[in-house]
PDB file of N, CA and C in Angstrom:
ATOM      1  N   MET K 293     131.370 119.228  32.217  1.00 65.00           N
ATOM      2  CA  MET K 293     131.350 117.949  31.550  1.00 65.00           C
ATOM      3  C   MET K 293     129.921 117.644  31.110  1.00 65.00           C
ATOM      4  N   SER K 294     129.757 117.256  29.870  1.00 75.00           N
ATOM      5  CA  SER K 294     128.427 116.970  29.358  1.00 75.00           C
ATOM      6  C   SER K 294     128.037 115.523  29.658  1.00 75.00           C
ATOM      7  N   LYS K 295     126.753 115.226  29.473  1.00 75.00           N
ATOM      8  CA  LYS K 295     126.264 113.869  29.721  1.00 75.00           C
ATOM      9  C   LYS K 295     126.923 112.866  28.779  1.00 75.00           C
ATOM     10  N   GLU K 296     127.204 113.301  27.554  1.00 76.00           N
ATOM     11  CA  GLU K 296     127.837 112.411  26.577  1.00 76.00           C
ATOM     12  C   GLU K 296     129.227 111.995  27.041  1.00 76.00           C
ATOM     13  N   ASP K 297     129.977 112.956  27.625  1.00 75.00           N
ATOM     14  CA  ASP K 297     131.318 112.647  28.128  1.00 75.00           C
ATOM     15  C   ASP K 297     131.262 111.653  29.281  1.00 75.00           C
ATOM     16  N   ILE K 298     130.260 111.832  30.150  1.00 76.00           N
ATOM     17  CA  ILE K 298     130.116 110.921  31.294  1.00 76.00           C
ATOM     18  C   ILE K 298     129.770 109.527  30.806  1.00 76.00           C
ATOM     19  N   VAL K 299     128.804 109.404  29.908  1.00 75.00           N
ATOM     20  CA  VAL K 299     128.390 108.102  29.380  1.00 75.00           C
ATOM     21  C   VAL K 299     129.548 107.440  28.646  1.00 75.00           C
ATOM     22  N   LYS K 300     130.327 108.210  27.930  1.00 73.00           N
ATOM     23  CA  LYS K 300     131.457 107.695  27.146  1.00 73.00           C
ATOM     24  C   LYS K 300     132.507 107.021  28.044  1.00 73.00           C
ATOM     25  N   HIS K 301     132.677 107.537  29.276  1.00 74.00           N
ATOM     26  CA  HIS K 301     133.711 107.016  30.171  1.00 74.00           C
ATOM     27  C   HIS K 301     133.185 106.035  31.217  1.00 74.00           C
ATOM     28  N   GLN K 302     131.912 105.671  31.163  1.00 76.00           N
ATOM     29  CA  GLN K 302     131.380 104.703  32.119  1.00 76.00           C
ATOM     30  C   GLN K 302     131.793 103.294  31.701  1.00 76.00           C
ATOM     31  N   TRP K 303     131.858 102.397  32.717  1.00 75.00           N
ATOM     32  CA  TRP K 303     132.180 101.003  32.426  1.00 75.00           C
ATOM     33  C   TRP K 303     130.990 100.363  31.727  1.00 75.00           C
ATOM     34  N   THR K 304     131.282  99.438  30.835  1.00 76.00           N
ATOM     35  CA  THR K 304     130.188  98.714  30.203  1.00 76.00           C
ATOM     36  C   THR K 304     129.656  97.689  31.198  1.00 76.00           C
ATOM     37  N   LYS K 305     128.348  97.461  31.153  1.00 77.00           N
ATOM     38  CA  LYS K 305     127.705  96.588  32.127  1.00 77.00           C
ATOM     39  C   LYS K 305     128.248  95.166  32.009  1.00 77.00           C
ATOM     40  N   GLY K 306     128.598  94.581  33.165  1.00 74.00           N
ATOM     41  CA  GLY K 306     129.089  93.205  33.209  1.00 74.00           C
ATOM     42  C   GLY K 306     130.572  93.057  32.938  1.00 74.00           C
ATOM     43  N   LYS K 307     131.272  94.149  32.686  1.00 75.00           N
ATOM     44  CA  LYS K 307     132.705  94.086  32.402  1.00 75.00           C
ATOM     45  C   LYS K 307     133.471  94.727  33.553  1.00 75.00           C
ATOM     46  N   SER K 308     134.538  94.078  33.988  1.00 70.00           N
ATOM     47  CA  SER K 308     135.309  94.579  35.118  1.00 70.00           C
ATOM     48  C   SER K 308     136.114  95.805  34.715  1.00 70.00           C
ATOM     49  N   GLY K 309     136.217  96.738  35.641  1.00 74.00           N
ATOM     50  CA  GLY K 309     137.039  97.922  35.408  1.00 74.00           C
ATOM     51  C   GLY K 309     138.516  97.628  35.593  1.00 74.00           C
ATOM     52  N   ASN K 310     138.818  96.505  36.261  1.00 79.00           N
ATOM     53  CA  ASN K 310     140.202  96.105  36.494  1.00 79.00           C
ATOM     54  C   ASN K 310     140.311  94.600  36.254  1.00 79.00           C
ATOM     55  N   PRO K 311     140.386  94.164  34.985  1.00 78.00           N
ATOM     56  CA  PRO K 311     140.353  92.734  34.679  1.00 78.00           C
ATOM     57  C   PRO K 311     141.541  91.949  35.240  1.00 78.00           C
ATOM     58  N   LYS K 312     142.663  92.602  35.490  1.00 83.00           N
ATOM     59  CA  LYS K 312     143.830  91.890  36.036  1.00 83.00           C
ATOM     60  C   LYS K 312     143.951  92.118  37.545  1.00 83.00           C
ATOM     61  N   GLY K 313     142.866  92.514  38.194  1.00 84.00           N
ATOM     62  CA  GLY K 313     142.870  92.786  39.629  1.00 84.00           C
ATOM     63  C   GLY K 313     142.926  91.513  40.452  1.00 84.00           C
ATOM     64  N   LYS K 314     142.554  91.633  41.717  1.00 84.00           N
ATOM     65  CA  LYS K 314     142.609  90.509  42.646  1.00 84.00           C
ATOM     66  C   LYS K 314     141.726  89.377  42.141  1.00 84.00           C
ATOM     67  N   PRO K 315     142.254  88.155  42.069  1.00 86.00           N
ATOM     68  CA  PRO K 315     141.454  87.035  41.583  1.00 86.00           C
ATOM     69  C   PRO K 315     140.350  86.666  42.573  1.00 86.00           C
ATOM     70  N   LYS K 316     139.277  86.090  42.061  1.00 85.00           N
ATOM     71  CA  LYS K 316     138.170  85.680  42.917  1.00 85.00           C
ATOM     72  C   LYS K 316     138.665  84.632  43.914  1.00 85.00           C
ATOM     73  N   GLY K 317     138.202  84.764  45.147  1.00 89.00           N
ATOM     74  CA  GLY K 317     138.571  83.802  46.183  1.00 89.00           C
ATOM     75  C   GLY K 317     139.870  84.136  46.899  1.00 89.00           C
ATOM     76  N   ALA K 318     140.612  85.137  46.430  1.00 92.00           N
ATOM     77  CA  ALA K 318     141.860  85.510  47.086  1.00 92.00           C
ATOM     78  C   ALA K 318     141.529  86.165  48.426  1.00 92.00           C
ATOM     79  N   LYS K 319     142.293  85.816  49.440  1.00 93.00           N
ATOM     80  CA  LYS K 319     142.037  86.340  50.778  1.00 93.00           C
ATOM     81  C   LYS K 319     142.721  87.686  50.955  1.00 93.00           C
ATOM     82  N   ASN K 320     142.049  88.589  51.695  1.00 93.00           N
ATOM     83  CA  ASN K 320     142.695  89.858  51.981  1.00 93.00           C
ATOM     84  C   ASN K 320     143.568  89.710  53.235  1.00 93.00           C
ATOM     85  N   ARG K 321     144.364  90.714  53.508  1.00 93.00           N
ATOM     86  CA  ARG K 321     145.353  90.646  54.580  1.00 93.00           C
ATOM     87  C   ARG K 321     144.712  90.406  55.945  1.00 93.00           C
ATOM     88  N   SER K 322     143.591  91.065  56.229  1.00 94.00           N
ATOM     89  CA  SER K 322     142.980  90.902  57.549  1.00 94.00           C
ATOM     90  C   SER K 322     142.469  89.481  57.757  1.00 94.00           C
ATOM     91  N   THR K 323     141.974  88.843  56.714  1.00 94.00           N
ATOM     92  CA  THR K 323     141.523  87.458  56.819  1.00 94.00           C
ATOM     93  C   THR K 323     142.706  86.535  57.108  1.00 94.00           C
ATOM     94  N   ILE K 324     143.817  86.767  56.449  1.00 94.00           N
ATOM     95  CA  ILE K 324     145.010  85.937  56.665  1.00 94.00           C
ATOM     96  C   ILE K 324     145.525  86.109  58.082  1.00 94.00           C
ATOM     97  N   ILE K 325     145.553  87.348  58.574  1.00 94.00           N
ATOM     98  CA  ILE K 325     146.024  87.598  59.939  1.00 94.00           C
ATOM     99  C   ILE K 325     145.117  86.909  60.948  1.00 94.00           C
ATOM    100  N   LYS K 326     143.795  86.992  60.742  1.00 93.00           N
ATOM    101  CA  LYS K 326     142.857  86.332  61.659  1.00 93.00           C
ATOM    102  C   LYS K 326     143.065  84.825  61.662  1.00 93.00           C
ATOM    103  N   GLU K 327     143.332  84.248  60.496  1.00 94.00           N
ATOM    104  CA  GLU K 327     143.585  82.806  60.430  1.00 94.00           C
ATOM    105  C   GLU K 327     144.853  82.435  61.195  1.00 94.00           C
ATOM    106  N   ILE K 328     145.911  83.222  61.014  1.00 94.00           N
ATOM    107  CA  ILE K 328     147.178  82.936  61.701  1.00 94.00           C
ATOM    108  C   ILE K 328     147.004  83.067  63.210  1.00 94.00           C
ATOM    109  N   LEU K 329     146.311  84.126  63.646  1.00 92.00           N
ATOM    110  CA  LEU K 329     146.112  84.323  65.079  1.00 92.00           C
ATOM    111  C   LEU K 329     145.215  83.248  65.680  1.00 92.00           C
ATOM    112  N   GLY K 330     144.399  82.593  64.863  1.00 93.00           N
ATOM    113  CA  GLY K 330     143.535  81.519  65.344  1.00 93.00           C
ATOM    114  C   GLY K 330     144.236  80.182  65.458  1.00 93.00           C
ATOM    115  N   LEU K 331     145.434  80.057  64.886  1.00 94.00           N
ATOM    116  CA  LEU K 331     146.174  78.807  64.976  1.00 94.00           C
ATOM    117  C   LEU K 331     146.547  78.523  66.425  1.00 94.00           C
ATOM    118  N   MET K 332     146.623  77.263  66.763  1.00 95.00           N
ATOM    119  CA  MET K 332     146.885  76.869  68.148  1.00 95.00           C
ATOM    120  C   MET K 332     148.354  76.508  68.335  1.00 95.00           C
ATOM    121  N   ASP K 333     148.883  76.870  69.493  1.00 92.00           N
ATOM    122  CA  ASP K 333     150.247  76.512  69.891  1.00 92.00           C
ATOM    123  C   ASP K 333     150.185  75.773  71.206  1.00 92.00           C
ATOM    124  N   LYS K 334     151.111  74.841  71.372  1.00 92.00           N
ATOM    125  CA  LYS K 334     151.189  74.117  72.639  1.00 92.00           C
ATOM    126  C   LYS K 334     152.107  74.886  73.573  1.00 92.00           C
ATOM    127  N   LYS K 335     151.642  75.087  74.786  1.00 89.00           N
ATOM    128  CA  LYS K 335     152.400  75.802  75.800  1.00 89.00           C
ATOM    129  C   LYS K 335     152.350  74.986  77.077  1.00 89.00           C
ATOM    130  N   VAL K 336     153.377  75.106  77.883  1.00 91.00           N
ATOM    131  CA  VAL K 336     153.402  74.395  79.164  1.00 91.00           C
ATOM    132  C   VAL K 336     152.961  75.365  80.242  1.00 91.00           C
ATOM    133  N   ASP K 337     151.939  74.971  81.032  1.00 88.00           N
ATOM    134  CA  ASP K 337     151.447  75.871  82.079  1.00 88.00           C
ATOM    135  C   ASP K 337     152.331  75.769  83.326  1.00 88.00           C
ATOM    136  N   ALA K 338     151.939  76.458  84.395  1.00 88.00           N
ATOM    137  CA  ALA K 338     152.743  76.526  85.621  1.00 88.00           C
ATOM    138  C   ALA K 338     152.913  75.160  86.279  1.00 88.00           C
ATOM    139  N   ASP K 339     151.963  74.244  86.062  1.00 92.00           N
ATOM    140  CA  ASP K 339     152.045  72.903  86.642  1.00 92.00           C
ATOM    141  C   ASP K 339     152.832  71.936  85.765  1.00 92.00           C
ATOM    142  N   GLY K 340     153.324  72.407  84.630  1.00 92.00           N
ATOM    143  CA  GLY K 340     154.096  71.556  83.730  1.00 92.00           C
ATOM    144  C   GLY K 340     153.226  70.777  82.757  1.00 92.00           C
ATOM    145  N   LYS K 341     151.941  71.067  82.713  1.00 93.00           N
ATOM    146  CA  LYS K 341     151.031  70.354  81.814  1.00 93.00           C
ATOM    147  C   LYS K 341     150.931  71.117  80.486  1.00 93.00           C
ATOM    148  N   PRO K 342     150.877  70.370  79.381  1.00 93.00           N
ATOM    149  CA  PRO K 342     150.748  71.050  78.087  1.00 93.00           C
ATOM    150  C   PRO K 342     149.328  71.611  77.905  1.00 93.00           C
ATOM    151  N   VAL K 343     149.255  72.816  77.402  1.00 93.00           N
ATOM    152  CA  VAL K 343     147.977  73.472  77.159  1.00 93.00           C
ATOM    153  C   VAL K 343     148.007  74.064  75.750  1.00 93.00           C
ATOM    154  N   TRP K 344     146.914  73.882  75.012  1.00 95.00           N
ATOM    155  CA  TRP K 344     146.813  74.456  73.682  1.00 95.00           C
ATOM    156  C   TRP K 344     146.132  75.819  73.772  1.00 95.00           C
ATOM    157  N   GLN K 345     146.790  76.841  73.224  1.00 94.00           N
ATOM    158  CA  GLN K 345     146.241  78.187  73.230  1.00 94.00           C
ATOM    159  C   GLN K 345     146.442  78.816  71.854  1.00 94.00           C
ATOM    160  N   SER K 346     145.525  79.710  71.491  1.00 94.00           N
ATOM    161  CA  SER K 346     145.643  80.360  70.190  1.00 94.00           C
ATOM    162  C   SER K 346     146.787  81.373  70.222  1.00 94.00           C
ATOM    163  N   LYS K 347     147.324  81.664  69.051  1.00 94.00           N
ATOM    164  CA  LYS K 347     148.389  82.661  68.953  1.00 94.00           C
ATOM    165  C   LYS K 347     147.870  84.024  69.405  1.00 94.00           C
ATOM    166  N   GLU K 348     146.588  84.297  69.147  1.00 93.00           N
ATOM    167  CA  GLU K 348     146.004  85.565  69.587  1.00 93.00           C
ATOM    168  C   GLU K 348     146.021  85.656  71.114  1.00 93.00           C
ATOM    169  N   TYR K 349     145.663  84.561  71.786  1.00 93.00           N
ATOM    170  CA  TYR K 349     145.680  84.523  73.247  1.00 93.00           C
ATOM    171  C   TYR K 349     147.097  84.763  73.764  1.00 93.00           C
ATOM    172  N   LEU K 350     148.066  84.103  73.157  1.00 93.00           N
ATOM    173  CA  LEU K 350     149.458  84.246  73.589  1.00 93.00           C
ATOM    174  C   LEU K 350     149.958  85.670  73.366  1.00 93.00           C
ATOM    175  N   MET K 351     149.520  86.291  72.267  1.00 93.00           N
ATOM    176  CA  MET K 351     149.940  87.655  71.971  1.00 93.00           C
ATOM    177  C   MET K 351     149.354  88.626  73.002  1.00 93.00           C
ATOM    178  N   VAL K 352     148.078  88.464  73.334  1.00 94.00           N
ATOM    179  CA  VAL K 352     147.452  89.330  74.332  1.00 94.00           C
ATOM    180  C   VAL K 352     148.080  89.105  75.698  1.00 94.00           C
ATOM    181  N   GLU K 353     148.383  87.852  76.022  1.00 94.00           N
ATOM    182  CA  GLU K 353     149.032  87.538  77.295  1.00 94.00           C
ATOM    183  C   GLU K 353     150.396  88.229  77.393  1.00 94.00           C
ATOM    184  N   ALA K 354     151.151  88.212  76.303  1.00 95.00           N
ATOM    185  CA  ALA K 354     152.460  88.876  76.284  1.00 95.00           C
ATOM    186  C   ALA K 354     152.305  90.383  76.457  1.00 95.00           C
ATOM    187  N   LEU K 355     151.272  90.960  75.846  1.00 96.00           N
ATOM    188  CA  LEU K 355     151.027  92.401  75.962  1.00 96.00           C
ATOM    189  C   LEU K 355     150.666  92.774  77.396  1.00 96.00           C
ATOM    190  N   VAL K 356     149.820  91.963  78.027  1.00 96.00           N
ATOM    191  CA  VAL K 356     149.442  92.216  79.423  1.00 96.00           C
ATOM    192  C   VAL K 356     150.668  92.102  80.324  1.00 96.00           C
ATOM    193  N   ASN K 357     151.478  91.076  80.115  1.00 95.00           N
ATOM    194  CA  ASN K 357     152.688  90.905  80.933  1.00 95.00           C
ATOM    195  C   ASN K 357     153.654  92.071  80.742  1.00 95.00           C
ATOM    196  N   LYS K 358     153.770  92.564  79.515  1.00 96.00           N
ATOM    197  CA  LYS K 358     154.652  93.705  79.249  1.00 96.00           C
ATOM    198  C   LYS K 358     154.160  94.945  79.988  1.00 96.00           C
ATOM    199  N   ALA K 359     152.846  95.151  80.006  1.00 95.00           N
ATOM    200  CA  ALA K 359     152.276  96.313  80.697  1.00 95.00           C
ATOM    201  C   ALA K 359     152.493  96.207  82.203  1.00 95.00           C
ATOM    202  N   ILE K 360     152.325  95.009  82.748  1.00 95.00           N
ATOM    203  CA  ILE K 360     152.425  94.832  84.201  1.00 95.00           C
ATOM    204  C   ILE K 360     153.873  94.717  84.654  1.00 95.00           C
ATOM    205  N   ASP K 361     154.625  93.795  84.053  1.00 96.00           N
ATOM    206  CA  ASP K 361     155.984  93.509  84.523  1.00 96.00           C
ATOM    207  C   ASP K 361     156.967  94.631  84.227  1.00 96.00           C
ATOM    208  N   LYS K 362     156.862  95.211  83.028  1.00 95.00           N
ATOM    209  CA  LYS K 362     157.840  96.225  82.622  1.00 95.00           C
ATOM    210  C   LYS K 362     157.293  97.643  82.733  1.00 95.00           C
ATOM    211  N   GLY K 363     156.020  97.775  83.076  1.00 94.00           N
ATOM    212  CA  GLY K 363     155.428  99.103  83.190  1.00 94.00           C
ATOM    213  C   GLY K 363     155.347  99.837  81.864  1.00 94.00           C
ATOM    214  N   ASP K 364     155.187  99.100  80.775  1.00 95.00           N
ATOM    215  CA  ASP K 364     155.150  99.701  79.443  1.00 95.00           C
ATOM    216  C   ASP K 364     153.835 100.457  79.241  1.00 95.00           C
ATOM    217  N   VAL K 365     153.923 101.771  79.103  1.00 94.00           N
ATOM    218  CA  VAL K 365     152.740 102.621  78.983  1.00 94.00           C
ATOM    219  C   VAL K 365     151.997 102.348  77.677  1.00 94.00           C
ATOM    220  N   ASN K 366     152.723 102.129  76.588  1.00 94.00           N
ATOM    221  CA  ASN K 366     152.066 101.862  75.307  1.00 94.00           C
ATOM    222  C   ASN K 366     151.271 100.553  75.361  1.00 94.00           C
ATOM    223  N   ALA K 367     151.817  99.550  76.020  1.00 95.00           N
ATOM    224  CA  ALA K 367     151.095  98.283  76.169  1.00 95.00           C
ATOM    225  C   ALA K 367     149.850  98.487  77.019  1.00 95.00           C
ATOM    226  N   PHE K 368     149.994  99.261  78.104  1.00 94.00           N
ATOM    227  CA  PHE K 368     148.833  99.558  78.951  1.00 94.00           C
ATOM    228  C   PHE K 368     147.756 100.281  78.164  1.00 94.00           C
ATOM    229  N   ASN K 369     148.151 101.307  77.391  1.00 92.00           N
ATOM    230  CA  ASN K 369     147.180 102.064  76.595  1.00 92.00           C
ATOM    231  C   ASN K 369     146.480 101.186  75.568  1.00 92.00           C
ATOM    232  N   ALA K 370     147.223 100.271  74.951  1.00 93.00           N
ATOM    233  CA  ALA K 370     146.623  99.368  73.965  1.00 93.00           C
ATOM    234  C   ALA K 370     145.565  98.486  74.626  1.00 93.00           C
ATOM    235  N   ILE K 371     145.859  97.973  75.801  1.00 94.00           N
ATOM    236  CA  ILE K 371     144.904  97.127  76.521  1.00 94.00           C
ATOM    237  C   ILE K 371     143.704  97.953  76.978  1.00 94.00           C
ATOM    238  N   TYR K 372     143.986  99.094  77.601  1.00 92.00           N
ATOM    239  CA  TYR K 372     142.918  99.947  78.129  1.00 92.00           C
ATOM    240  C   TYR K 372     141.979 100.412  77.021  1.00 92.00           C
ATOM    241  N   ASN K 373     142.550 100.873  75.899  1.00 92.00           N
ATOM    242  CA  ASN K 373     141.737 101.351  74.784  1.00 92.00           C
ATOM    243  C   ASN K 373     140.904 100.229  74.183  1.00 92.00           C
ATOM    244  N   ASN K 374     141.452  99.019  74.185  1.00 91.00           N
ATOM    245  CA  ASN K 374     140.712  97.882  73.659  1.00 91.00           C
ATOM    246  C   ASN K 374     139.531  97.532  74.561  1.00 91.00           C
ATOM    247  N   LEU K 375     139.728  97.646  75.859  1.00 92.00           N
ATOM    248  CA  LEU K 375     138.661  97.303  76.801  1.00 92.00           C
ATOM    249  C   LEU K 375     137.607  98.393  76.926  1.00 92.00           C
ATOM    250  N   TYR K 376     138.043  99.645  77.040  1.00 90.00           N
ATOM    251  CA  TYR K 376     137.136 100.730  77.388  1.00 90.00           C
ATOM    252  C   TYR K 376     136.978 101.785  76.294  1.00 90.00           C
ATOM    253  N   GLY K 377     137.709 101.675  75.211  1.00 89.00           N
ATOM    254  CA  GLY K 377     137.665 102.673  74.152  1.00 89.00           C
ATOM    255  C   GLY K 377     138.642 103.799  74.437  1.00 89.00           C
ATOM    256  N   ASN K 378     138.952 104.567  73.414  1.00 85.00           N
ATOM    257  CA  ASN K 378     139.899 105.673  73.582  1.00 85.00           C
ATOM    258  C   ASN K 378     139.301 106.748  74.472  1.00 85.00           C
ATOM    259  N   LEU K 379     140.141 107.328  75.314  1.00 76.00           N
ATOM    260  CA  LEU K 379     139.688 108.407  76.173  1.00 76.00           C
ATOM    261  C   LEU K 379     139.429 109.646  75.329  1.00 76.00           C
ATOM    262  N   LYS K 380     138.378 110.348  75.660  1.00 78.00           N
ATOM    263  CA  LYS K 380     138.027 111.563  74.932  1.00 78.00           C
ATOM    264  C   LYS K 380     138.515 112.777  75.714  1.00 78.00           C
ATOM    265  N   ASP K 381     139.025 113.766  74.994  1.00 77.00           N
ATOM    266  CA  ASP K 381     139.369 115.030  75.634  1.00 77.00           C
ATOM    267  C   ASP K 381     138.070 115.782  75.891  1.00 77.00           C
ATOM    268  N   THR K 382     137.945 116.334  77.079  1.00 77.00           N
ATOM    269  CA  THR K 382     136.723 117.058  77.407  1.00 77.00           C
ATOM    270  C   THR K 382     137.048 118.499  77.752  1.00 77.00           C
ATOM    271  N   VAL K 383     136.079 119.348  77.542  1.00 72.00           N
ATOM    272  CA  VAL K 383     136.203 120.760  77.862  1.00 72.00           C
ATOM    273  C   VAL K 383     135.042 121.122  78.768  1.00 72.00           C
ATOM    274  N   ASP K 384     135.344 121.758  79.887  1.00 72.00           N
ATOM    275  CA  ASP K 384     134.303 122.181  80.813  1.00 72.00           C
ATOM    276  C   ASP K 384     133.748 123.516  80.337  1.00 72.00           C
ATOM    277  N   LEU K 385     132.503 123.505  79.854  1.00 74.00           N
ATOM    278  CA  LEU K 385     131.882 124.726  79.349  1.00 74.00           C
ATOM    279  C   LEU K 385     131.224 125.526  80.464  1.00 74.00           C
ATOM    280  N   ASN K 386     131.120 124.946  81.646  1.00 78.00           N
ATOM    281  CA  ASN K 386     130.449 125.609  82.762  1.00 78.00           C
ATOM    282  C   ASN K 386     131.448 126.256  83.712  1.00 78.00           C
ATOM    283  N   THR K 387     132.549 126.701  83.220  1.00 73.00           N
ATOM    284  CA  THR K 387     133.565 127.307  84.063  1.00 73.00           C
ATOM    285  C   THR K 387     133.242 128.776  84.333  1.00 73.00           C
ATOM    286  N   THR K 388     133.705 129.254  85.460  1.00 75.00           N
ATOM    287  CA  THR K 388     133.504 130.673  85.784  1.00 75.00           C
ATOM    288  C   THR K 388     134.723 131.497  85.392  1.00 75.00           C
ATOM    289  N   GLU K 389     135.762 130.821  84.931  1.00 74.00           N
ATOM    290  CA  GLU K 389     137.000 131.503  84.547  1.00 74.00           C
ATOM    291  C   GLU K 389     136.781 132.299  83.259  1.00 74.00           C
ATOM    292  N   GLU K 390     137.237 133.529  83.259  1.00 76.00           N
ATOM    293  CA  GLU K 390     137.126 134.342  82.062  1.00 76.00           C
ATOM    294  C   GLU K 390     138.468 134.372  81.345  1.00 76.00           C
ATOM    295  N   VAL K 391     138.423 134.088  80.066  1.00 73.00           N
ATOM    296  CA  VAL K 391     139.637 134.077  79.258  1.00 73.00           C
ATOM    297  C   VAL K 391     139.416 135.018  78.087  1.00 73.00           C
ATOM    298  N   ASN K 392     140.293 135.968  77.952  1.00 76.00           N
ATOM    299  CA  ASN K 392     140.220 136.901  76.835  1.00 76.00           C
ATOM    300  C   ASN K 392     141.517 136.817  76.038  1.00 76.00           C
ATOM    301  N   HIS K 393     141.445 136.124  74.907  1.00 78.00           N
ATOM    302  CA  HIS K 393     142.622 135.983  74.054  1.00 78.00           C
ATOM    303  C   HIS K 393     142.467 136.885  72.845  1.00 78.00           C
ATOM    304  N   ASP K 394     143.516 137.583  72.516  1.00 80.00           N
ATOM    305  CA  ASP K 394     143.527 138.380  71.291  1.00 80.00           C
ATOM    306  C   ASP K 394     144.148 137.499  70.207  1.00 80.00           C
ATOM    307  N   PHE K 395     143.294 136.790  69.472  1.00 80.00           N
ATOM    308  CA  PHE K 395     143.782 135.822  68.504  1.00 80.00           C
ATOM    309  C   PHE K 395     144.531 136.480  67.350  1.00 80.00           C
ATOM    310  N   ARG K 396     144.171 137.687  66.999  1.00 84.00           N
ATOM    311  CA  ARG K 396     144.912 138.390  65.943  1.00 84.00           C
ATOM    312  C   ARG K 396     146.350 138.621  66.377  1.00 84.00           C
ATOM    313  N   ASN K 397     146.541 138.999  67.617  1.00 83.00           N
ATOM    314  CA  ASN K 397     147.882 139.222  68.158  1.00 83.00           C
ATOM    315  C   ASN K 397     148.666 137.909  68.199  1.00 83.00           C
ATOM    316  N   ILE K 398     148.018 136.842  68.631  1.00 85.00           N
ATOM    317  CA  ILE K 398     148.680 135.530  68.714  1.00 85.00           C
ATOM    318  C   ILE K 398     149.106 135.064  67.325  1.00 85.00           C
ATOM    319  N   ILE K 399     148.214 135.195  66.350  1.00 85.00           N
ATOM    320  CA  ILE K 399     148.517 134.760  64.989  1.00 85.00           C
ATOM    321  C   ILE K 399     149.636 135.596  64.381  1.00 85.00           C
ATOM    322  N   SER K 400     149.611 136.908  64.627  1.00 86.00           N
ATOM    323  CA  SER K 400     150.671 137.747  64.060  1.00 86.00           C
ATOM    324  C   SER K 400     152.030 137.408  64.683  1.00 86.00           C
ATOM    325  N   ARG K 401     152.072 137.026  65.969  1.00 86.00           N
ATOM    326  CA  ARG K 401     153.345 136.622  66.589  1.00 86.00           C
ATOM    327  C   ARG K 401     153.828 135.296  66.027  1.00 86.00           C
ATOM    328  N   ILE K 402     152.885 134.390  65.733  1.00 87.00           N
ATOM    329  CA  ILE K 402     153.285 133.096  65.146  1.00 87.00           C
ATOM    330  C   ILE K 402     153.854 133.313  63.755  1.00 87.00           C
ATOM    331  N   LYS K 403     153.209 134.174  62.972  1.00 87.00           N
ATOM    332  CA  LYS K 403     153.684 134.453  61.608  1.00 87.00           C
ATOM    333  C   LYS K 403     155.048 135.135  61.618  1.00 87.00           C
ATOM    334  N   ALA K 404     155.311 135.933  62.656  1.00 85.00           N
ATOM    335  CA  ALA K 404     156.568 136.677  62.734  1.00 85.00           C
ATOM    336  C   ALA K 404     157.756 135.764  63.017  1.00 85.00           C
ATOM    337  N   GLN K 405     157.496 134.589  63.565  1.00 79.00           N
ATOM    338  CA  GLN K 405     158.609 133.677  63.913  1.00 79.00           C
ATOM    339  C   GLN K 405     159.206 133.053  62.736  1.00 79.00           C
TER     340      GLN K 405
END
């Protein structure tokens, strides 16, 4: 591609490449979700008193209860990963075990299937 071709297809300065795109001031999905989760709901606590809590708080509370009460592994993993980060797979490079794999043989058996 020559320089002339590149210049020919560049946007003109100050002109939008997508004039019918998202209007200015329009909120993206993550902003809308954050606003909804920030809304407050009235809940009755254990003493029967009304308490205002955010929808995000109620959602996390439900997730924790699901992990504890029902033993839901996915709920536990979601909480654990949020608190401590995803677990990394590790490989012990200081092992004394000797492993000799014939990868050509393994690959040829996989191809044969």
